[in-house]
Tab-separated table of C-alpha atoms and ligand atoms in Angstrom:
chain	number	residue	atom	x	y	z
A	1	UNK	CA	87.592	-46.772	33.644
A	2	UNK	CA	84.291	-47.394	35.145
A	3	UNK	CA	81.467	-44.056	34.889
A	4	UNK	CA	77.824	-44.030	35.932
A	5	UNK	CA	76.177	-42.717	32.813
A	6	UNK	CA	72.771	-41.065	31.679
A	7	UNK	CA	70.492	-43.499	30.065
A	8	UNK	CA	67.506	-41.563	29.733
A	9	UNK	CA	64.371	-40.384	30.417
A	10	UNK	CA	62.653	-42.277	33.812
A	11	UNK	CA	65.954	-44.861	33.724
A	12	UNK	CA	68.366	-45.280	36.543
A	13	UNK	CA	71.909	-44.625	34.694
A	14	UNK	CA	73.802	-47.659	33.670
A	15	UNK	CA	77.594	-48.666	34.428
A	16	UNK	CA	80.035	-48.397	31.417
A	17	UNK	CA	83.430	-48.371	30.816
A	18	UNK	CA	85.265	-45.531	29.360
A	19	UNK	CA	88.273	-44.602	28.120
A	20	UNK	CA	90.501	-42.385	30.841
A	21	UNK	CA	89.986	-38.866	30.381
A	22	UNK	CA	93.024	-36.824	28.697
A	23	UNK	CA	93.726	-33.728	30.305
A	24	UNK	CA	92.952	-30.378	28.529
A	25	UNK	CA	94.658	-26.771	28.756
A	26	UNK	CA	94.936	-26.284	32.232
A	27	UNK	CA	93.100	-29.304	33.387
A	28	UNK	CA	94.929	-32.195	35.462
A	29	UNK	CA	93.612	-35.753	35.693
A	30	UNK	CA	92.333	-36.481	38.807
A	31	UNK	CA	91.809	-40.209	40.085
A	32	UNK	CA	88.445	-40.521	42.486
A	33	UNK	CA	88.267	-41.894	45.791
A	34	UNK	CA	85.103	-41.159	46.523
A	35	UNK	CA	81.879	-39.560	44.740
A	36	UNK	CA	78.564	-38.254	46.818
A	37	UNK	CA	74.993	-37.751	45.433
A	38	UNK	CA	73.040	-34.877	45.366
A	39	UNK	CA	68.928	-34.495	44.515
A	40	UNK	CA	69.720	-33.202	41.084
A	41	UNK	CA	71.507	-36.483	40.154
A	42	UNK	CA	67.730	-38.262	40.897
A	43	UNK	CA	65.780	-35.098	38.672
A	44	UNK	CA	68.009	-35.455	35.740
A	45	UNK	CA	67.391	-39.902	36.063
A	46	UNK	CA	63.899	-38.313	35.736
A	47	UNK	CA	64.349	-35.851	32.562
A	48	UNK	CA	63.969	-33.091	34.992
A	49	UNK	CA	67.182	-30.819	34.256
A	50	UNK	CA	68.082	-28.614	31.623
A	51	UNK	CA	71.343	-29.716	29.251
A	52	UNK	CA	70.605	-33.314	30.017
A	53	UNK	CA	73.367	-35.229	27.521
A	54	UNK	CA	72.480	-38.807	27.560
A	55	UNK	CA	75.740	-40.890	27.755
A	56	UNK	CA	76.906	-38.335	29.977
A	57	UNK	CA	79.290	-39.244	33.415
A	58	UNK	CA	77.020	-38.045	36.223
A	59	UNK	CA	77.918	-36.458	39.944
A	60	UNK	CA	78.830	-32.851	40.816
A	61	UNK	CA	81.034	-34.287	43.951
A	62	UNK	CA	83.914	-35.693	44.377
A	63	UNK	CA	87.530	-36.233	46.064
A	64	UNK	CA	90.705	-37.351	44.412
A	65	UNK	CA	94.373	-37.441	44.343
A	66	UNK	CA	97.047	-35.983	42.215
A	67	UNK	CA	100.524	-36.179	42.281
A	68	UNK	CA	100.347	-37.498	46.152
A	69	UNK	CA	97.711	-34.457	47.146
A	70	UNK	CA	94.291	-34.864	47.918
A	71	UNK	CA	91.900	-32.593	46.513
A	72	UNK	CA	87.792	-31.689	46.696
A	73	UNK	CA	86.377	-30.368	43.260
A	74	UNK	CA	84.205	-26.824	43.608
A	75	UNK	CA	81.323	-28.468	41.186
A	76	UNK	CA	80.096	-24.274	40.140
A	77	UNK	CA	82.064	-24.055	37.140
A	78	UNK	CA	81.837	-20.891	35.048
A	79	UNK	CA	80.383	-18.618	37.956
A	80	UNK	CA	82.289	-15.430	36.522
A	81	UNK	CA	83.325	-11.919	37.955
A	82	UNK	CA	80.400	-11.531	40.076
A	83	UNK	CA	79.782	-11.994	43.810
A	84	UNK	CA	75.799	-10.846	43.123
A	85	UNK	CA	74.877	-14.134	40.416
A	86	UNK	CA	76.295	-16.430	38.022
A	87	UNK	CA	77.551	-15.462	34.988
A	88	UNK	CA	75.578	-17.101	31.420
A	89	UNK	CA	78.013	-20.105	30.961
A	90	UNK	CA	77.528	-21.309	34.768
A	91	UNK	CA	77.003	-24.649	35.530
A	92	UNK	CA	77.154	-27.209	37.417
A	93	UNK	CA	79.675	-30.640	36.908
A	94	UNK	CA	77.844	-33.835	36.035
A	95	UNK	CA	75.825	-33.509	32.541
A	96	UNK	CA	76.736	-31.823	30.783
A	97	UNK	CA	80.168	-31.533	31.512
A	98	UNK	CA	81.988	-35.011	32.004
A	99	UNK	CA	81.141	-35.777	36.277
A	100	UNK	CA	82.353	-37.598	39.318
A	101	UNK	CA	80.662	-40.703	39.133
A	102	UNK	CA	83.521	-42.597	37.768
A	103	UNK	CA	87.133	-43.445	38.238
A	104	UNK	CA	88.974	-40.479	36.629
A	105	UNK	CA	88.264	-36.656	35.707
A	106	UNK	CA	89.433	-34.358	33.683
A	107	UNK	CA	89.233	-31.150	35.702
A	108	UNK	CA	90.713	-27.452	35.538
A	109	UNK	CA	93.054	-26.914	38.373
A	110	UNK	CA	91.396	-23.717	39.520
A	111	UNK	CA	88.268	-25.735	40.622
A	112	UNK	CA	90.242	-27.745	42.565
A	113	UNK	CA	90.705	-27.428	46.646
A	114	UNK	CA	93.126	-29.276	48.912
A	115	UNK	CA	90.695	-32.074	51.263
A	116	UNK	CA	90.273	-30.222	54.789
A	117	UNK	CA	92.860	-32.551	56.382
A	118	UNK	CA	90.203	-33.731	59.343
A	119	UNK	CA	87.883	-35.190	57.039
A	120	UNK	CA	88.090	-38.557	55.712
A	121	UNK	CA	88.157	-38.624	51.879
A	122	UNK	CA	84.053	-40.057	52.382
A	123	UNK	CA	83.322	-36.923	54.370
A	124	UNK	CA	85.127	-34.649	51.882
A	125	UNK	CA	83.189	-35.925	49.052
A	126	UNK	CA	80.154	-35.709	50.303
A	127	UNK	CA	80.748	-31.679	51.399
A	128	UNK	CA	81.342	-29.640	47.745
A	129	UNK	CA	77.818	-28.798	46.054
A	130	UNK	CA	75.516	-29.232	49.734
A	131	UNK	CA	78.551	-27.096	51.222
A	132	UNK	CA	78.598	-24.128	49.040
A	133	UNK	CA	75.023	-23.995	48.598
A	134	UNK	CA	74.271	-23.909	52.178
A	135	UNK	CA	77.387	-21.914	52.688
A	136	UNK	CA	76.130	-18.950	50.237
A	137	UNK	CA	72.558	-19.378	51.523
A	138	UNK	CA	73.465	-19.000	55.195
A	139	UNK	CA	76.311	-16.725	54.899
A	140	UNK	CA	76.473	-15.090	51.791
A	141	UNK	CA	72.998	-14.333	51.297
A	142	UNK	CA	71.113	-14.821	54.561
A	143	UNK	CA	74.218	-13.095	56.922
A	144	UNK	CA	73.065	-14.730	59.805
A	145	UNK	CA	75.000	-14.341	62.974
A	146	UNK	CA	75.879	-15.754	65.928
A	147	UNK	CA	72.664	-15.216	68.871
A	148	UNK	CA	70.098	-15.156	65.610
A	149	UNK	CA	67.612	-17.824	65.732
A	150	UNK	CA	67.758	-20.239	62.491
A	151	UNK	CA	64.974	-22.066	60.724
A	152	UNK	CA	66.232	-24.840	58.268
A	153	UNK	CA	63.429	-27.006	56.605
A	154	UNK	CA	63.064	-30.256	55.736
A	155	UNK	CA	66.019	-31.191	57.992
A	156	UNK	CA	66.652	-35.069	56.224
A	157	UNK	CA	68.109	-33.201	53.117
A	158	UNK	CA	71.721	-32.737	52.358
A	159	UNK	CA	72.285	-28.633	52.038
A	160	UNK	CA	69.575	-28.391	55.226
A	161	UNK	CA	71.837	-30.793	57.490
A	162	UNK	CA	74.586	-28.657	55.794
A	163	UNK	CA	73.293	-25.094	57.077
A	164	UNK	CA	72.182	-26.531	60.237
A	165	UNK	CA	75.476	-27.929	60.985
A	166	UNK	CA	77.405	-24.104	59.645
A	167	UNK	CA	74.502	-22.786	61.809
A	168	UNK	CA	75.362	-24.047	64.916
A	169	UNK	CA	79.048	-23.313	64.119
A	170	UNK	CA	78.211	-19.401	63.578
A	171	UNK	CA	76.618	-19.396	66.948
A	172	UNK	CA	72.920	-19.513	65.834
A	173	UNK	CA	70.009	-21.514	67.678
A	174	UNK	CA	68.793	-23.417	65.422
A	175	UNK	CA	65.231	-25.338	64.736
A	176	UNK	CA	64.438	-27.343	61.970
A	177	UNK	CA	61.115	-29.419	59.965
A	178	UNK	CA	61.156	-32.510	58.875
A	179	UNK	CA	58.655	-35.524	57.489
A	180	UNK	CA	60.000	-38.221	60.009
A	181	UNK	CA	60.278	-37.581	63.543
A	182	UNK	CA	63.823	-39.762	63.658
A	183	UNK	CA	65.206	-37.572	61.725
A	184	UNK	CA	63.803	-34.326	64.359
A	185	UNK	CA	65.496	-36.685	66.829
A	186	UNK	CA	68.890	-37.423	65.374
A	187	UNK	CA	69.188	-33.463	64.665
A	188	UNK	CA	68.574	-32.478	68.056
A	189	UNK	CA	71.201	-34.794	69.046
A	190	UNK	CA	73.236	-32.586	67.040
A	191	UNK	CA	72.580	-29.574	68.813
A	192	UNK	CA	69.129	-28.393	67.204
A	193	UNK	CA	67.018	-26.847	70.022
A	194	UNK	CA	63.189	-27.961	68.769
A	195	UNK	CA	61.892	-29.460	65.481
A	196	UNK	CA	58.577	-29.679	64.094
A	197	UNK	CA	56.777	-32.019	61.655
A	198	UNK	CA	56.151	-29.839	58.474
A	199	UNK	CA	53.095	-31.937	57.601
A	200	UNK	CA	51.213	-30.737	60.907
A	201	UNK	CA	49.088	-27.652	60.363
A	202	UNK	CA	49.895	-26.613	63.672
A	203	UNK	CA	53.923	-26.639	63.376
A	204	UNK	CA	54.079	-22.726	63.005
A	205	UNK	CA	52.133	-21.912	66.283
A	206	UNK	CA	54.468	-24.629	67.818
A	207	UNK	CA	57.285	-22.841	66.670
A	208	UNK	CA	56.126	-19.150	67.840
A	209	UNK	CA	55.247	-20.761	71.310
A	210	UNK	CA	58.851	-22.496	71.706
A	211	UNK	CA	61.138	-19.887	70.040
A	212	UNK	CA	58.843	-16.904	69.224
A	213	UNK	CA	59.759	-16.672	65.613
A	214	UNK	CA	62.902	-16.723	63.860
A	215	UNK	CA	65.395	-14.322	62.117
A	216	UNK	CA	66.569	-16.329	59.432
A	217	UNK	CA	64.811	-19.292	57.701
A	218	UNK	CA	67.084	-21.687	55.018
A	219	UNK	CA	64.583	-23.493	52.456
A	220	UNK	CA	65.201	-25.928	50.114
A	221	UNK	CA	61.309	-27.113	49.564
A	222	UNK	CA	58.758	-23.893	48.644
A	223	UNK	CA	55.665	-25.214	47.554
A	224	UNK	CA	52.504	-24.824	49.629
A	225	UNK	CA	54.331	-24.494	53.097
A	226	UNK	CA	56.085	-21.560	52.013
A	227	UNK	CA	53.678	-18.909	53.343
A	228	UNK	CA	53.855	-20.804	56.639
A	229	UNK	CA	57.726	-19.301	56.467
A	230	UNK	CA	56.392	-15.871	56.080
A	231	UNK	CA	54.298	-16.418	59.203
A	232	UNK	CA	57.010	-17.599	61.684
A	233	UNK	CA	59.606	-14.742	60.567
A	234	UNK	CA	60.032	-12.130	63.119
A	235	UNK	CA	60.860	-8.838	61.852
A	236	UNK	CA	63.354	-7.961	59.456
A	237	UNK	CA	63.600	-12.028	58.810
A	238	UNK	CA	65.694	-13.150	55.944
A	239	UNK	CA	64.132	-16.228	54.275
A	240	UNK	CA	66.838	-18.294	51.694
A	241	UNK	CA	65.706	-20.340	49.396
A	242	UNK	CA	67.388	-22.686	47.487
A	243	UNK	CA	64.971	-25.207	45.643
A	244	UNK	CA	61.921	-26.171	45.515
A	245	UNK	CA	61.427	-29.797	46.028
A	246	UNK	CA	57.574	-29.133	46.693
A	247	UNK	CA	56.879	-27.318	44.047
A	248	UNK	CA	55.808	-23.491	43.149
A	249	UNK	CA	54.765	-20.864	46.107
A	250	UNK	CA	51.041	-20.758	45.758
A	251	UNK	CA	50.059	-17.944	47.983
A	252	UNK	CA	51.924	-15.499	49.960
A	253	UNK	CA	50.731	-12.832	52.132
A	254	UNK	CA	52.453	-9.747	50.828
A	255	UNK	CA	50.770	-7.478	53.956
A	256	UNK	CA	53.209	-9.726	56.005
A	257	UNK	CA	56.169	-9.383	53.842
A	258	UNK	CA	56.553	-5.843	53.662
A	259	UNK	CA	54.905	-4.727	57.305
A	260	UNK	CA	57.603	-7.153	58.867
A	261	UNK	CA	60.021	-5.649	56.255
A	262	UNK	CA	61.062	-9.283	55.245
A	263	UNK	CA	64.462	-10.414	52.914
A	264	UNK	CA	63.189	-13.467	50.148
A	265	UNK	CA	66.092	-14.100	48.338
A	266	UNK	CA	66.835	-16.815	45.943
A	267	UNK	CA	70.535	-18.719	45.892
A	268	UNK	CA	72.093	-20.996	44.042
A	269	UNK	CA	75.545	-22.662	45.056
A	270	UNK	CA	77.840	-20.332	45.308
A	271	UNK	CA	80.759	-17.825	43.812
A	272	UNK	CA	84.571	-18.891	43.779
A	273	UNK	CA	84.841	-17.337	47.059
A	274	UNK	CA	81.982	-19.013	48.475
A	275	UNK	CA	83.694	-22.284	48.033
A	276	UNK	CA	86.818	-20.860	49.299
A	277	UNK	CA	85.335	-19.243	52.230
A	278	UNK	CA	83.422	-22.447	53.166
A	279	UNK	CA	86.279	-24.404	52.547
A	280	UNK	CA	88.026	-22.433	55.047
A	281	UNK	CA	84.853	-22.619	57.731
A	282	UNK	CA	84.682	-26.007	57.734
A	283	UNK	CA	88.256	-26.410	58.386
A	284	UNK	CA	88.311	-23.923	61.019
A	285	UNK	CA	84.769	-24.966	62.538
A	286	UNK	CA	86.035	-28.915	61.824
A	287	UNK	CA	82.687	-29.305	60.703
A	288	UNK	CA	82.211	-32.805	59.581
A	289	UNK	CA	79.612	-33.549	57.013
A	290	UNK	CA	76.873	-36.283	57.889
A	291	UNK	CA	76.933	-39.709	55.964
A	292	UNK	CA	73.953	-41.686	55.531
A	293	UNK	CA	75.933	-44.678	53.374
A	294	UNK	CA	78.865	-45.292	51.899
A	295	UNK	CA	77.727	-47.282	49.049
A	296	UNK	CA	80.773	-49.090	46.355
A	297	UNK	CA	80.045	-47.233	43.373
A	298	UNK	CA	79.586	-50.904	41.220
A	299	UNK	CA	76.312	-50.785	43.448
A	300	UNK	CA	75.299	-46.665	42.483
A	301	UNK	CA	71.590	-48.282	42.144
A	302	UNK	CA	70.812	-48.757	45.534
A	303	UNK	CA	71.669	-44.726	46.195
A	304	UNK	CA	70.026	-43.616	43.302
A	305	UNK	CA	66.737	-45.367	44.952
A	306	UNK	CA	67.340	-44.642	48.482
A	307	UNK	CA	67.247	-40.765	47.297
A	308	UNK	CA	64.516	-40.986	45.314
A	309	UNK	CA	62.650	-42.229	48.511
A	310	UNK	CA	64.038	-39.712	50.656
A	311	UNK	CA	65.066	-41.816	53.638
A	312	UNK	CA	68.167	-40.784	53.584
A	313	UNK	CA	69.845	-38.494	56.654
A	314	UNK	CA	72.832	-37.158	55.473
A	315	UNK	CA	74.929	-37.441	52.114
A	316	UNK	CA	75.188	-41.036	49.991
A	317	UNK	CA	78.711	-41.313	48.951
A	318	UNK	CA	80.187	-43.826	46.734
A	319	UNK	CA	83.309	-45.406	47.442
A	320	UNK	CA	85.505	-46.426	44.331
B	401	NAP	N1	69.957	-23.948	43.851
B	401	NAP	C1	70.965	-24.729	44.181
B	401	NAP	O1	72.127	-24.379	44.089
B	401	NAP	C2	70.672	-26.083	44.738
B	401	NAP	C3	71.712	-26.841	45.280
B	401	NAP	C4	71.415	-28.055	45.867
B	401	NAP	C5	70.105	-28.517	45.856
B	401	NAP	N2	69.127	-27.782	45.268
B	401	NAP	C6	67.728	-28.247	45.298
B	401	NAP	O2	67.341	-28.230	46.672
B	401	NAP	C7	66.492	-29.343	46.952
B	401	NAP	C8	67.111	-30.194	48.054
B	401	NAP	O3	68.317	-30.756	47.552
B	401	NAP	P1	69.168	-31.826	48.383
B	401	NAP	O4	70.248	-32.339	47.494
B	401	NAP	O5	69.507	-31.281	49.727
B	401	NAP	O6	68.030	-32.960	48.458
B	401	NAP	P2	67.781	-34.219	49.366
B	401	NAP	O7	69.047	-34.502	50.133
B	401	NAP	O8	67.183	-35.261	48.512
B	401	NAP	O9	66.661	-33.647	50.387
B	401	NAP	C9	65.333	-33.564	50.113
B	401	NAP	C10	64.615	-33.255	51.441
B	401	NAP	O10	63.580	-32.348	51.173
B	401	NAP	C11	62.713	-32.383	52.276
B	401	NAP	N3	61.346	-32.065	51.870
B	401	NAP	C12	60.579	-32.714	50.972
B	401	NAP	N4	59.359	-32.130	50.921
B	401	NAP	C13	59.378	-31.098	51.811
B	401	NAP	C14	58.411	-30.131	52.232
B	401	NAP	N5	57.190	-30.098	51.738
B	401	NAP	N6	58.813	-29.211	53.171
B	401	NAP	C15	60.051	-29.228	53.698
B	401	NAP	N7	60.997	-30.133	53.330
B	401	NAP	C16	60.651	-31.054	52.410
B	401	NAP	C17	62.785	-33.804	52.863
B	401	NAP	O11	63.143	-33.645	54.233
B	401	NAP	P3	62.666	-34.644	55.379
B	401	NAP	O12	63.178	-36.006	54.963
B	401	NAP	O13	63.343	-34.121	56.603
B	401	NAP	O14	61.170	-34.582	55.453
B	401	NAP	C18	63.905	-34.453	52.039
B	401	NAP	O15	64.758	-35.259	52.817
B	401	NAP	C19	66.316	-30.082	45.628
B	401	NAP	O16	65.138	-29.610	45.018
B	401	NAP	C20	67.529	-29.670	44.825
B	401	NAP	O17	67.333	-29.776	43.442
B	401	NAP	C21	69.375	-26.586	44.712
């Protein structure tokens, strides 16, 4: 079978073929339809990701069949007993464990979901890790609820068009950043009520004139920006953060986080019910996951570079 494989350090990963996966104790074989890209797959082509194993099948996303039902993988594997974090042996599919990026998996049957039926088997691929991250973010860790107004940075990622998209669904207003004023644009269309260019200094006051301030903010960037987050939060904000694309938080104002009696709290993807509970929003919302490209997977290059430039809008699947 065809996999998309770790080559190693600063290398885009190379096609091979290799030999179908044999099913363990309570595993099944699944055969892929379609596989979707997420940022990590472009930091571990970049040596930037513990338990790199080179050789390894990449992608944490996928959707199959098996015996005549089609399925979406929950990528968390390992999260344990505990809604509050993951246990020690979490992590995530893709290197190190054996990933989606190729024509078969071998893949415990409890990880498995049946496909929402009004997504197309595209859409469902590209919804399990950006799902349950923004799902447990939002939801989970976050709680915001419907009237609450929603900041979601850095809107051209995958898990930030994710939360805006359960956002709206929950009832929030939401606003969002972004680098490229298209992409401010095309989430608007969507039902966003202002966005803002993170790179202008002035994008906070903007915000407090249009909205003033916000109850919930969903990150996925941190760096220097991050104390402009602190700023727009009214009181009693929550801000979520789930990675930190721009680096470390340099400087915070801690007078402002405790006088305003501000939430920060960290996430990462999300419990067994997480994925079960957004498994069930989305069907019940119909919330359809945005698609930048559906790229064959023979031609995984081209995605691997369009991510790494961040021009993307939505999730890169590959079709198989
Ligand atoms: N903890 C977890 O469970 C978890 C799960 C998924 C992802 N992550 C991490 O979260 C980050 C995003 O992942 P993804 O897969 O959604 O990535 P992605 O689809 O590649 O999105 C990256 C986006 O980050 C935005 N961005 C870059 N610099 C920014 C800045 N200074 N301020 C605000 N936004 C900025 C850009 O938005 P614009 O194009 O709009 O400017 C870009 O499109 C990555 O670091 C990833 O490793 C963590």
């Amino acid at each position: 079978m065809r996999a998309v494989t770790v080559a190693g350090k600063d290398m885009l990963p190379v096609l091979e073929n290799k030999d179908l996966p044999v099913a363990g104790l309570d595993e099944v074989v699944l055969q892929l339809y379609a596989s979707a890209m997420n940022h990590r797959d472009v930091w571990i082509t970049k040596g930037l990701y513990p338990g790199i194993r080179y050789g390894c099948t990449m992608g944490s996303d996928g959707c199959g069949t098996y015996l005549g039902q089609e399925y979406i993988i929950n990528p968390g594997l390992g999260w344990g007993d505990s809604e509050q974090a993951q246990s020690s042996s979490f992590r995530v599919l893709g290197v190190p464990d054996e990933g989606t990026f190729a024509d078969n998996i071998a893949i415990d049957r409890k990880y498995l979901h049946p496909k929402p039926d009004h997504l197309s088997v595209h859409q469902a691929a590209a919804l399990p890790l950006a799902g349950v991250t923004a799902y447990r973010a939002l939801l989970s860790r976050a709680r915001a609820t419907a009237g609450e107004k929603v900041l979601i940075t850095g809107i051209g990622g995958g898990v930030a068009l994710m939360a805006m998209q359960f956002a709206l669904a929950q009832g929030c207003a939401v606003f969002v950043t972004s680098s490229d004023p298209d992409k401010i644009h095309k989430a608007k269309s969507m039902g966003a009520s202002e966005g803002y260019n993170y790179k202008d200094p002035d994008w906070p006051k903007k915000l407090a004139a249009d909205a003033g301030g916000v109850d919930v903010v969903i990150d996925g960037a941190c760096g220097a920006g991050f104390s402009s987050l602190v700023k727009v939060c009214n009181p009693g904000g929550r801000i979520a953060f789930y990675g930190a694309t721009a680096g470390p938080v340099d400087s915070l104002n801690p007078q402002a986080v405790f006088w305003k009696q501000l939430s920060i709290l960290g996430s990462t993807m999300g419990s067994e019910s997480d994925f079960a509970l957004m498994v069930d929003f989305v069907a019940k919302h119909r919330v359809t996951p945005v698609i930048d490209e559906v790229i064959p997977l023979d031609n995984f290059e081209s995605g691997f570079r369009r991510m790494a430039a961040g021009s993307q809008f939505g999730k890169i699947v590959f079709s198989h």
